[in-house]
Amino acid sequence: IAKEVAKLLEMKAQLGDEGKSKFVLKTPKGTRDYSPKQMAIRERVFNAIITCFKRHGAEVIDTPVFELKETLTGKYGEDSKLIYDLKDQGGELLSLRYDLTVPFARYLAMNKITNIKRYHIAKVYRRDNPAMTRGRYREFYQCDFDIAGQFDPMIPDAECLKIVHEILSELQLGDFLIKVNDRRILDGMFAVCGVPDSKFRTICSSVDKLDKMPWEDVRSEMVGEKGLSPEAADRIGEYVRLHGGLDLIEQLLQDPKLSQNKLAKEGLGDMKLLFEYLTLFGITGKICFDLSLARGLDYYTGVIFEAVLVQQENDHVEESVSVGSVAGGGRYDGLVGMFDPKGRKVPCVGVSIGIERIFSIMEQKVEASAEKIRTTETQVLVASAQKKLLEERLKLISELWDAGIKAEMLYKKNPKLLNQLQYCEDTGIPLVAIVGEQELKDGVVKLRVVATREEVDVRRENLVEEIKTRTSRS
Amino acid sequence: IAKEVAKLLEMKAQLGDEGKSKFVLKTPKGTRDYSPKQMAIRERVFNAIITCFKRHGAEVIDTPVFELKETLTGKYGEDSKLIYDLKDQGGELLSLRYDLTVPFARYLAMNKITNIKRYHIAKVYRRDNPAMTRGRYREFYQCDFDIAGQFDPMIPDAECLKIVHEILSELQLGDFLIKVNDRRILDGMFAVCGVPDSKFRTICSSVDKLDKMPWEDVRSEMVGEKGLSPEAADRIGEYVRLHGGLDLIEQLLQDPKLSQNKLAKEGLGDMKLLFEYLTLFGITGKICFDLSLARGLDYYTGVIFEAVLVQQENDHVEESVSVGSVAGGGRYDGLVGMFDPKGRKVPCVGVSIGIERIFSIMEQKVEASAEKIRTTETQVLVASAQKKLLEERLKLISELWDAGIKAEMLYKKNPKLLNQLQYCEDTGIPLVAIVGEQELKDGVVKLRVVATREEVDVRRENLVEEIKTRTSRS
């Protein structure tokens, strides 16, 4: 069949453009391949993140790319329409995972785990409108770190913020700000502003748009579309423009209305504790308590946070412009209970690093710089200057591989020396091990340093050591 | 909604088993989660494989988990029925990838790449009958290494076999054997045995069953189901029982019938060259030219190979029993051309490591041994012996994190020292940094070695160095 199809395609191609129009050579909408160069950058970002997660003692787990459809049902609110379903081919109904949090909760409930600190780096799937230049894809990586378990308040929550701070500092993406709020403060605020209980979630999702829309538009959505009273909306408007640090928390704890609300008081008390811990970590400079932060997902129950990169507009340091969220997370104490047959809860707090956006930025930075990215780690090219030395090259490269040296050779019987040297230039291989008649007689190999063109004869028995020494320096 | 569902589930649970029967807490059939311990073993296997691929100068790429359905169409013969399709939710028709070879060929054609050596490690999907205890899943990893490009014969092919040899030696799974054959030799053999051209592929797939079925059964399938003449089947029977090394190749090159067939002659000539290169690599001891090796997939065009683990039956070294394939691959010179609008070919040869089976074996080995697998890399636990030192622990752990030390602490205000030490025992953390009133006054930290219970006071400014020194030894 394969041969027949190939023949047919060939025939069609000869007929002109007809064949082409029949078969589209592309990846699915909203997805992409990663080239070796992109992979090299991706690995660099992953390494920084994984190193941080491991520094904080996290274990790692993995879950399947699809879940039973019912596992995802009722977890994402309106966004459920973005879930990819698999075709019913007989058997179970399956969906591609939408995030790593719900599979994590399912994993905890299924294995009756009440206590774990884990990270999980994997692809998730959303049938969203892709905006690939801004790093928004239908298939994209999430890098999640979560702490599950019943602990003393705000200690794991503070660690999650420390982790965001460490990763964004390490990656050197420019100045950033981590906004923090608490679902309980939001709910308390809605209550004292006169929002009916039934409208909490929908008003919350309006507030969530404040980073993209001006207050006036959000207000008219609340009043116009969602039927909130103008007075309640205006009271919300007073609160959501507030942001600050410990001083603001103290101020709100004195607020005559908020301080009377049980939920808000709890949230503000915990927020104060959180800021004390963050002060001990020395990171409050980048943290901002922001009453307009709401976060879309339904399952948050306590602290929520979001990190954004801030850009100075030109040189006038007038106002910093947010270029979008690069990390987010929060506390979700109810999600595991949704999976437990007896509803037993496992409190969780976690953070998700927005790797695709970070990756886009890193890629642009590399593109803009003169840096040449190597896509292999090859230490030495085994080459020859004369003909008929294929067997000798094979023998030598085999010795080097067996000694753990990263080595390549051209797959030609009689390659030209110039081509071999050019290959090193192109791919960044630092050394060339050249075998020739004379070297073989003398029991040596000519080792050439590509950068300096320096050449030395090295005794064959010393070659491995010599290559190791010369490549460990860089 | 989330809260409501949780409430409902809770209510149902109180009613008894009803709630349970409604919601099944499991992963989809044929899939599994990886626990931290399994991940630790998996990482170990991956590392060995990736190190080998990099030693051979491979770049790495990644492709989406799904492809356009038509990309996979017509590549897998009968096995196409095992492809997972996505539900048509509007837009393109998509399928989960079935292997990494077809996406690789699509990637080469799409990007007009005629020359690359790459590896790709990712999950693939087959709606097959799972046999999970034997490492057969519906979602499983493939680890592929491929060399694409027009090169002198058999040099890349020999390197693929060297790679299999290196990886299986490195992983110490026990004795192994790499069977080698060539599609051209098979086709030539079929021709001289009197198999009609139209029956080549179907007879080939019968031969492929010889590792699981005795010759008699395969013969009756050929004659009974597939309508081959008994004479032709018997002639095939003569050939497929042959296996050996260079001597067998020489013998077949003299075979009066085979030597007259152009394809077989080409294949045998290349096989001889391959064995010469494998001799230079010093690995012929584990390589066997085996005329019964056929490999299922349609797209192979030249050399094919498969590695199996061999087990000595008890102590009598009578006959070695194959416990199944752990690697396989071959040459597929036509596949990329199927994607190119003009049918331009890019010759390819590659190997796929059967990681799930290897992983199952490794897991059993670890289970059987007394080895305790660590699931974190934490170097030190920050602890206190007295109450009210949470702030001091937070300050110290923050210093350690910032210095790159992998550190944990218990998320308790006032944990008991015994619990903190027990946590180290349980998780394998080698050191404890203990802060106490006296230590704080003296500007020191008490460093305890968990294994020996040795305790030393270390000056706070020297703590990072001391931890690094003590943990780099192991």
Tab-separated table of N, CA, C and O in Angstrom, chain A residues 5-83:
chain	number	residue	atom	x	y	z
A	5	VAL	N	0.769	4.206	-2.687
A	5	VAL	CA	0.408	5.591	-2.358
A	5	VAL	C	1.513	6.532	-2.836
A	5	VAL	O	1.251	7.575	-3.429
A	6	ALA	N	2.759	6.121	-2.615
A	6	ALA	CA	3.891	6.948	-3.031
A	6	ALA	C	3.863	7.159	-4.539
A	6	ALA	O	4.039	8.275	-5.039
A	7	LYS	N	3.600	6.070	-5.246
A	7	LYS	CA	3.547	6.140	-6.715
A	7	LYS	C	2.442	7.100	-7.151
A	7	LYS	O	2.626	7.958	-8.005
A	8	LEU	N	1.275	6.937	-6.532
A	8	LEU	CA	0.129	7.775	-6.856
A	8	LEU	C	0.439	9.248	-6.618
A	8	LEU	O	0.143	10.110	-7.444
A	9	LEU	N	1.063	9.500	-5.446
A	9	LEU	CA	1.399	10.883	-5.111
A	9	LEU	C	2.349	11.461	-6.152
A	9	LEU	O	2.234	12.613	-6.569
A	10	GLU	N	3.299	10.611	-6.563
A	10	GLU	CA	4.286	11.042	-7.535
A	10	GLU	C	3.587	11.402	-8.851
A	10	GLU	O	3.847	12.434	-9.465
A	11	MET	N	2.669	10.525	-9.246
A	11	MET	CA	1.937	10.761	-10.486
A	11	MET	C	1.124	12.038	-10.404
A	11	MET	O	1.130	12.864	-11.320
A	12	LYS	N	0.432	12.199	-9.267
A	12	LYS	CA	-0.366	13.408	-9.080
A	12	LYS	C	0.513	14.651	-9.149
A	12	LYS	O	0.146	15.657	-9.758
A	13	ALA	N	1.670	14.563	-8.511
A	13	ALA	CA	2.576	15.711	-8.471
A	13	ALA	C	2.970	16.099	-9.894
A	13	ALA	O	3.072	17.276	-10.232
A	14	GLN	N	3.181	15.082	-10.726
A	14	GLN	CA	3.581	15.363	-12.105
A	14	GLN	C	2.471	16.060	-12.878
A	14	GLN	O	2.714	16.814	-13.808
A	15	LEU	N	1.246	15.799	-12.464
A	15	LEU	CA	0.105	16.417	-13.134
A	15	LEU	C	-0.021	17.902	-12.796
A	15	LEU	O	-0.794	18.627	-13.388
A	16	GLY	N	0.734	18.338	-11.800
A	16	GLY	CA	0.684	19.758	-11.456
A	16	GLY	C	0.276	19.947	-10.004
A	16	GLY	O	0.633	19.159	-9.145
A	17	ASP	N	-0.483	20.979	-9.752
A	17	ASP	CA	-0.807	21.346	-8.381
A	17	ASP	C	-1.920	20.516	-7.762
A	17	ASP	O	-2.198	20.632	-6.577
A	18	GLU	N	-2.549	19.700	-8.577
A	18	GLU	CA	-3.686	18.939	-8.066
A	18	GLU	C	-3.350	18.099	-6.841
A	18	GLU	O	-4.086	18.091	-5.872
A	19	GLY	N	-2.217	17.404	-6.930
A	19	GLY	CA	-1.820	16.521	-5.837
A	19	GLY	C	-1.655	17.299	-4.540
A	19	GLY	O	-2.119	16.893	-3.485
A	20	LYS	N	-1.042	18.428	-4.669
A	20	LYS	CA	-0.791	19.269	-3.503
A	20	LYS	C	-2.078	19.638	-2.785
A	20	LYS	O	-2.182	19.554	-1.586
A	21	SER	N	-3.053	20.067	-3.548
A	21	SER	CA	-4.275	20.568	-2.925
A	21	SER	C	-4.995	19.457	-2.178
A	21	SER	O	-5.771	19.706	-1.272
A	22	LYS	N	-4.734	18.208	-2.539
A	22	LYS	CA	-5.399	17.089	-1.884
A	22	LYS	C	-4.823	16.829	-0.498
A	22	LYS	O	-5.508	16.458	0.411
A	23	PHE	N	-3.513	17.021	-0.384
A	23	PHE	CA	-2.871	16.644	0.865
A	23	PHE	C	-2.165	17.850	1.481
A	23	PHE	O	-1.289	18.439	0.871
A	24	VAL	N	-2.603	18.217	2.676
A	24	VAL	CA	-2.021	19.394	3.321
A	24	VAL	C	-0.923	18.950	4.288
A	24	VAL	O	-1.161	18.163	5.199
A	25	LEU	N	0.271	19.446	4.057
A	25	LEU	CA	1.421	19.055	4.864
A	25	LEU	C	1.586	20.071	5.987
A	25	LEU	O	2.244	21.093	5.821
A	26	LYS	N	0.967	19.812	7.118
A	26	LYS	CA	1.030	20.757	8.228
A	26	LYS	C	0.752	20.047	9.549
A	26	LYS	O	0.304	18.897	9.563
A	27	THR	N	0.999	20.764	10.650
A	27	THR	CA	0.582	20.256	11.952
A	27	THR	C	-0.819	20.804	12.221
A	27	THR	O	-1.223	21.800	11.642
A	28	PRO	N	-1.582	20.153	13.112
A	28	PRO	CA	-2.930	20.644	13.400
A	28	PRO	C	-2.909	22.101	13.896
A	28	PRO	O	-1.924	22.554	14.470
A	29	LYS	N	-4.006	22.779	13.665
A	29	LYS	CA	-4.170	24.173	14.073
A	29	LYS	C	-3.821	24.362	15.555
A	29	LYS	O	-4.276	23.590	16.398
A	30	GLY	N	-3.026	25.389	15.835
A	30	GLY	CA	-2.697	25.694	17.225
A	30	GLY	C	-1.593	24.833	17.800
A	30	GLY	O	-1.318	24.898	18.996
A	31	THR	N	-0.978	23.990	16.961
A	31	THR	CA	0.140	23.172	17.444
A	31	THR	C	1.371	23.456	16.592
A	31	THR	O	1.276	24.084	15.545
A	32	ARG	N	2.510	22.955	17.043
A	32	ARG	CA	3.731	23.181	16.282
A	32	ARG	C	4.734	22.073	16.589
A	32	ARG	O	4.665	21.408	17.615
A	33	ASP	N	5.671	21.916	15.679
A	33	ASP	CA	6.834	21.092	15.957
A	33	ASP	C	7.867	21.956	16.688
A	33	ASP	O	7.860	23.176	16.570
A	34	TYR	N	8.742	21.296	17.410
A	34	TYR	CA	9.910	21.976	17.967
A	34	TYR	C	11.135	21.520	17.189
A	34	TYR	O	11.429	20.330	17.146
A	35	SER	N	11.842	22.465	16.591
A	35	SER	CA	13.085	22.140	15.895
A	35	SER	C	14.185	21.912	16.931
A	35	SER	O	14.032	22.275	18.096
A	36	PRO	N	15.322	21.313	16.506
A	36	PRO	CA	16.413	21.100	17.458
A	36	PRO	C	16.835	22.384	18.178
A	36	PRO	O	17.108	22.368	19.378
A	37	LYS	N	16.841	23.497	17.462
A	37	LYS	CA	17.249	24.762	18.091
A	37	LYS	C	16.225	25.192	19.148
A	37	LYS	O	16.597	25.618	20.249
A	38	GLN	N	14.932	25.066	18.798
A	38	GLN	CA	13.894	25.399	19.769
A	38	GLN	C	13.948	24.458	20.967
A	38	GLN	O	13.739	24.876	22.107
A	39	MET	N	14.259	23.199	20.703
A	39	MET	CA	14.371	22.235	21.804
A	39	MET	C	15.506	22.614	22.748
A	39	MET	O	15.405	22.439	23.956
A	40	ALA	N	16.607	23.117	22.177
A	40	ALA	CA	17.755	23.495	23.012
A	40	ALA	C	17.347	24.619	23.968
A	40	ALA	O	17.691	24.592	25.158
A	41	ILE	N	16.584	25.583	23.451
A	41	ILE	CA	16.115	26.683	24.309
A	41	ILE	C	15.105	26.159	25.326
A	41	ILE	O	15.147	26.504	26.510
A	42	ARG	N	14.207	25.298	24.854
A	42	ARG	CA	13.194	24.726	25.733
A	42	ARG	C	13.838	23.957	26.890
A	42	ARG	O	13.433	24.100	28.048
A	43	GLU	N	14.860	23.168	26.573
A	43	GLU	CA	15.539	22.391	27.610
A	43	GLU	C	16.159	23.306	28.659
A	43	GLU	O	16.157	23.020	29.848
A	44	ARG	N	16.690	24.442	28.186
A	44	ARG	CA	17.319	25.403	29.086
A	44	ARG	C	16.294	25.947	30.079
A	44	ARG	O	16.561	26.034	31.281
A	45	VAL	N	15.110	26.299	29.573
A	45	VAL	CA	14.047	26.820	30.444
A	45	VAL	C	13.569	25.721	31.401
A	45	VAL	O	13.440	25.940	32.610
A	46	PHE	N	13.330	24.533	30.854
A	46	PHE	CA	12.901	23.421	31.702
A	46	PHE	C	13.902	23.147	32.818
A	46	PHE	O	13.519	22.898	33.955
A	47	ASN	N	15.174	23.148	32.458
A	47	ASN	CA	16.197	22.857	33.461
A	47	ASN	C	16.151	23.832	34.621
A	47	ASN	O	16.269	23.431	35.781
A	48	ALA	N	15.996	25.115	34.300
A	48	ALA	CA	15.932	26.127	35.360
A	48	ALA	C	14.749	25.844	36.271
A	48	ALA	O	14.850	25.926	37.507
A	49	ILE	N	13.617	25.485	35.669
A	49	ILE	CA	12.397	25.256	36.445
A	49	ILE	C	12.497	23.975	37.276
A	49	ILE	O	12.190	23.962	38.470
A	50	ILE	N	12.974	22.904	36.637
A	50	ILE	CA	13.076	21.624	37.350
A	50	ILE	C	14.086	21.728	38.501
A	50	ILE	O	13.864	21.216	39.593
A	51	THR	N	15.197	22.418	38.228
A	51	THR	CA	16.194	22.607	39.284
A	51	THR	C	15.567	23.290	40.492
A	51	THR	O	15.811	22.901	41.643
A	52	CYS	N	14.740	24.285	40.239
A	52	CYS	CA	14.071	24.986	41.342
A	52	CYS	C	13.102	24.061	42.069
A	52	CYS	O	13.112	23.993	43.298
A	53	PHE	N	12.278	23.331	41.316
A	53	PHE	CA	11.329	22.415	41.953
A	53	PHE	C	12.061	21.380	42.819
A	53	PHE	O	11.623	21.053	43.915
A	54	LYS	N	13.187	20.878	42.309
A	54	LYS	CA	13.934	19.879	43.084
A	54	LYS	C	14.597	20.508	44.311
A	54	LYS	O	14.748	19.862	45.340
A	55	ARG	N	15.015	21.760	44.167
A	55	ARG	CA	15.616	22.469	45.300
A	55	ARG	C	14.620	22.549	46.450
A	55	ARG	O	15.001	22.591	47.612
A	56	HIS	N	13.329	22.555	46.105
A	56	HIS	CA	12.296	22.622	47.130
A	56	HIS	C	11.770	21.243	47.502
A	56	HIS	O	10.704	21.120	48.101
A	57	GLY	N	12.516	20.204	47.114
A	57	GLY	CA	12.195	18.860	47.592
A	57	GLY	C	10.993	18.205	46.959
A	57	GLY	O	10.376	17.321	47.560
A	58	ALA	N	10.644	18.611	45.727
A	58	ALA	CA	9.460	18.025	45.109
A	58	ALA	C	9.767	16.689	44.463
A	58	ALA	O	10.829	16.492	43.876
A	59	GLU	N	8.817	15.761	44.579
A	59	GLU	CA	8.837	14.528	43.811
A	59	GLU	C	8.211	14.825	42.454
A	59	GLU	O	7.697	15.924	42.228
A	60	VAL	N	8.223	13.834	41.555
A	60	VAL	CA	7.613	14.062	40.249
A	60	VAL	C	6.655	12.909	39.944
A	60	VAL	O	6.904	11.759	40.340
A	61	ILE	N	5.533	13.212	39.313
A	61	ILE	CA	4.610	12.162	38.896
A	61	ILE	C	4.275	12.380	37.419
A	61	ILE	O	4.615	13.400	36.830
A	62	ASP	N	3.600	11.393	36.839
A	62	ASP	CA	3.073	11.584	35.493
A	62	ASP	C	1.701	10.920	35.419
A	62	ASP	O	1.432	9.942	36.120
A	63	THR	N	0.842	11.463	34.587
A	63	THR	CA	-0.502	10.920	34.400
A	63	THR	C	-0.748	10.784	32.896
A	63	THR	O	-0.016	11.381	32.103
A	64	PRO	N	-1.762	10.008	32.504
A	64	PRO	CA	-2.029	9.847	31.064
A	64	PRO	C	-2.455	11.158	30.409
A	64	PRO	O	-2.962	12.049	31.081
A	65	VAL	N	-2.283	11.233	29.096
A	65	VAL	CA	-2.639	12.463	28.374
A	65	VAL	C	-4.157	12.590	28.273
A	65	VAL	O	-4.684	13.681	28.132
A	66	PHE	N	-4.867	11.453	28.343
A	66	PHE	CA	-6.336	11.564	28.388
A	66	PHE	C	-6.862	10.990	29.692
A	66	PHE	O	-6.218	10.185	30.353
A	67	GLU	N	-8.033	11.473	30.063
A	67	GLU	CA	-8.720	11.023	31.271
A	67	GLU	C	-10.114	10.554	30.853
A	67	GLU	O	-10.597	10.904	29.770
A	68	LEU	N	-10.780	9.809	31.735
A	68	LEU	CA	-12.197	9.554	31.501
A	68	LEU	C	-12.885	10.909	31.399
A	68	LEU	O	-12.603	11.809	32.183
A	69	LYS	N	-13.808	11.034	30.463
A	69	LYS	CA	-14.493	12.308	30.247
A	69	LYS	C	-15.111	12.829	31.549
A	69	LYS	O	-15.014	14.010	31.870
A	70	GLU	N	-15.699	11.918	32.317
A	70	GLU	CA	-16.404	12.343	33.533
A	70	GLU	C	-15.446	12.894	34.596
A	70	GLU	O	-15.847	13.630	35.482
A	71	THR	N	-14.160	12.525	34.499
A	71	THR	CA	-13.189	13.061	35.446
A	71	THR	C	-13.059	14.578	35.280
A	71	THR	O	-12.843	15.315	36.238
A	72	LEU	N	-13.180	15.037	34.038
A	72	LEU	CA	-13.023	16.468	33.763
A	72	LEU	C	-14.341	17.236	33.885
A	72	LEU	O	-14.336	18.465	33.983
A	73	THR	N	-15.465	16.495	33.886
A	73	THR	CA	-16.780	17.151	33.880
A	73	THR	C	-17.003	17.954	35.157
A	73	THR	O	-16.741	17.480	36.252
A	74	GLY	N	-17.477	19.183	34.995
A	74	GLY	CA	-17.859	19.990	36.157
A	74	GLY	C	-16.700	20.622	36.894
A	74	GLY	O	-16.840	21.038	38.037
A	75	LYS	N	-15.523	20.682	36.262
A	75	LYS	CA	-14.383	21.278	36.950
A	75	LYS	C	-13.990	22.644	36.388
A	75	LYS	O	-13.262	23.390	37.007
A	76	TYR	N	-14.410	22.960	35.163
A	76	TYR	CA	-13.849	24.137	34.505
A	76	TYR	C	-14.888	25.205	34.178
A	76	TYR	O	-14.586	26.148	33.458
A	77	GLY	N	-16.117	25.028	34.674
A	77	GLY	CA	-17.147	26.034	34.407
A	77	GLY	C	-17.347	26.218	32.920
A	77	GLY	O	-17.408	25.245	32.169
A	78	GLU	N	-17.436	27.487	32.522
A	78	GLU	CA	-17.696	27.830	31.120
A	78	GLU	C	-16.659	27.253	30.154
A	78	GLU	O	-16.940	27.015	28.988
A	79	ASP	N	-15.425	27.104	30.638
A	79	ASP	CA	-14.335	26.693	29.750
A	79	ASP	C	-14.435	25.237	29.297
A	79	ASP	O	-13.658	24.796	28.449
A	80	SER	N	-15.390	24.498	29.876
A	80	SER	CA	-15.533	23.081	29.510
A	80	SER	C	-15.676	22.896	28.010
A	80	SER	O	-15.305	21.868	27.464
A	81	LYS	N	-16.203	23.901	27.330
A	81	LYS	CA	-16.402	23.766	25.881
A	81	LYS	C	-15.075	23.686	25.139
A	81	LYS	O	-15.024	23.320	23.973
A	82	LEU	N	-13.994	24.016	25.815
A	82	LEU	CA	-12.676	23.992	25.176
A	82	LEU	C	-11.982	22.636	25.294
A	82	LEU	O	-10.873	22.446	24.818
A	83	ILE	N	-12.635	21.689	25.967
A	83	ILE	CA	-12.029	20.367	26.158
A	83	ILE	C	-12.072	19.563	24.852
A	83	ILE	O	-13.085	19.549	24.164
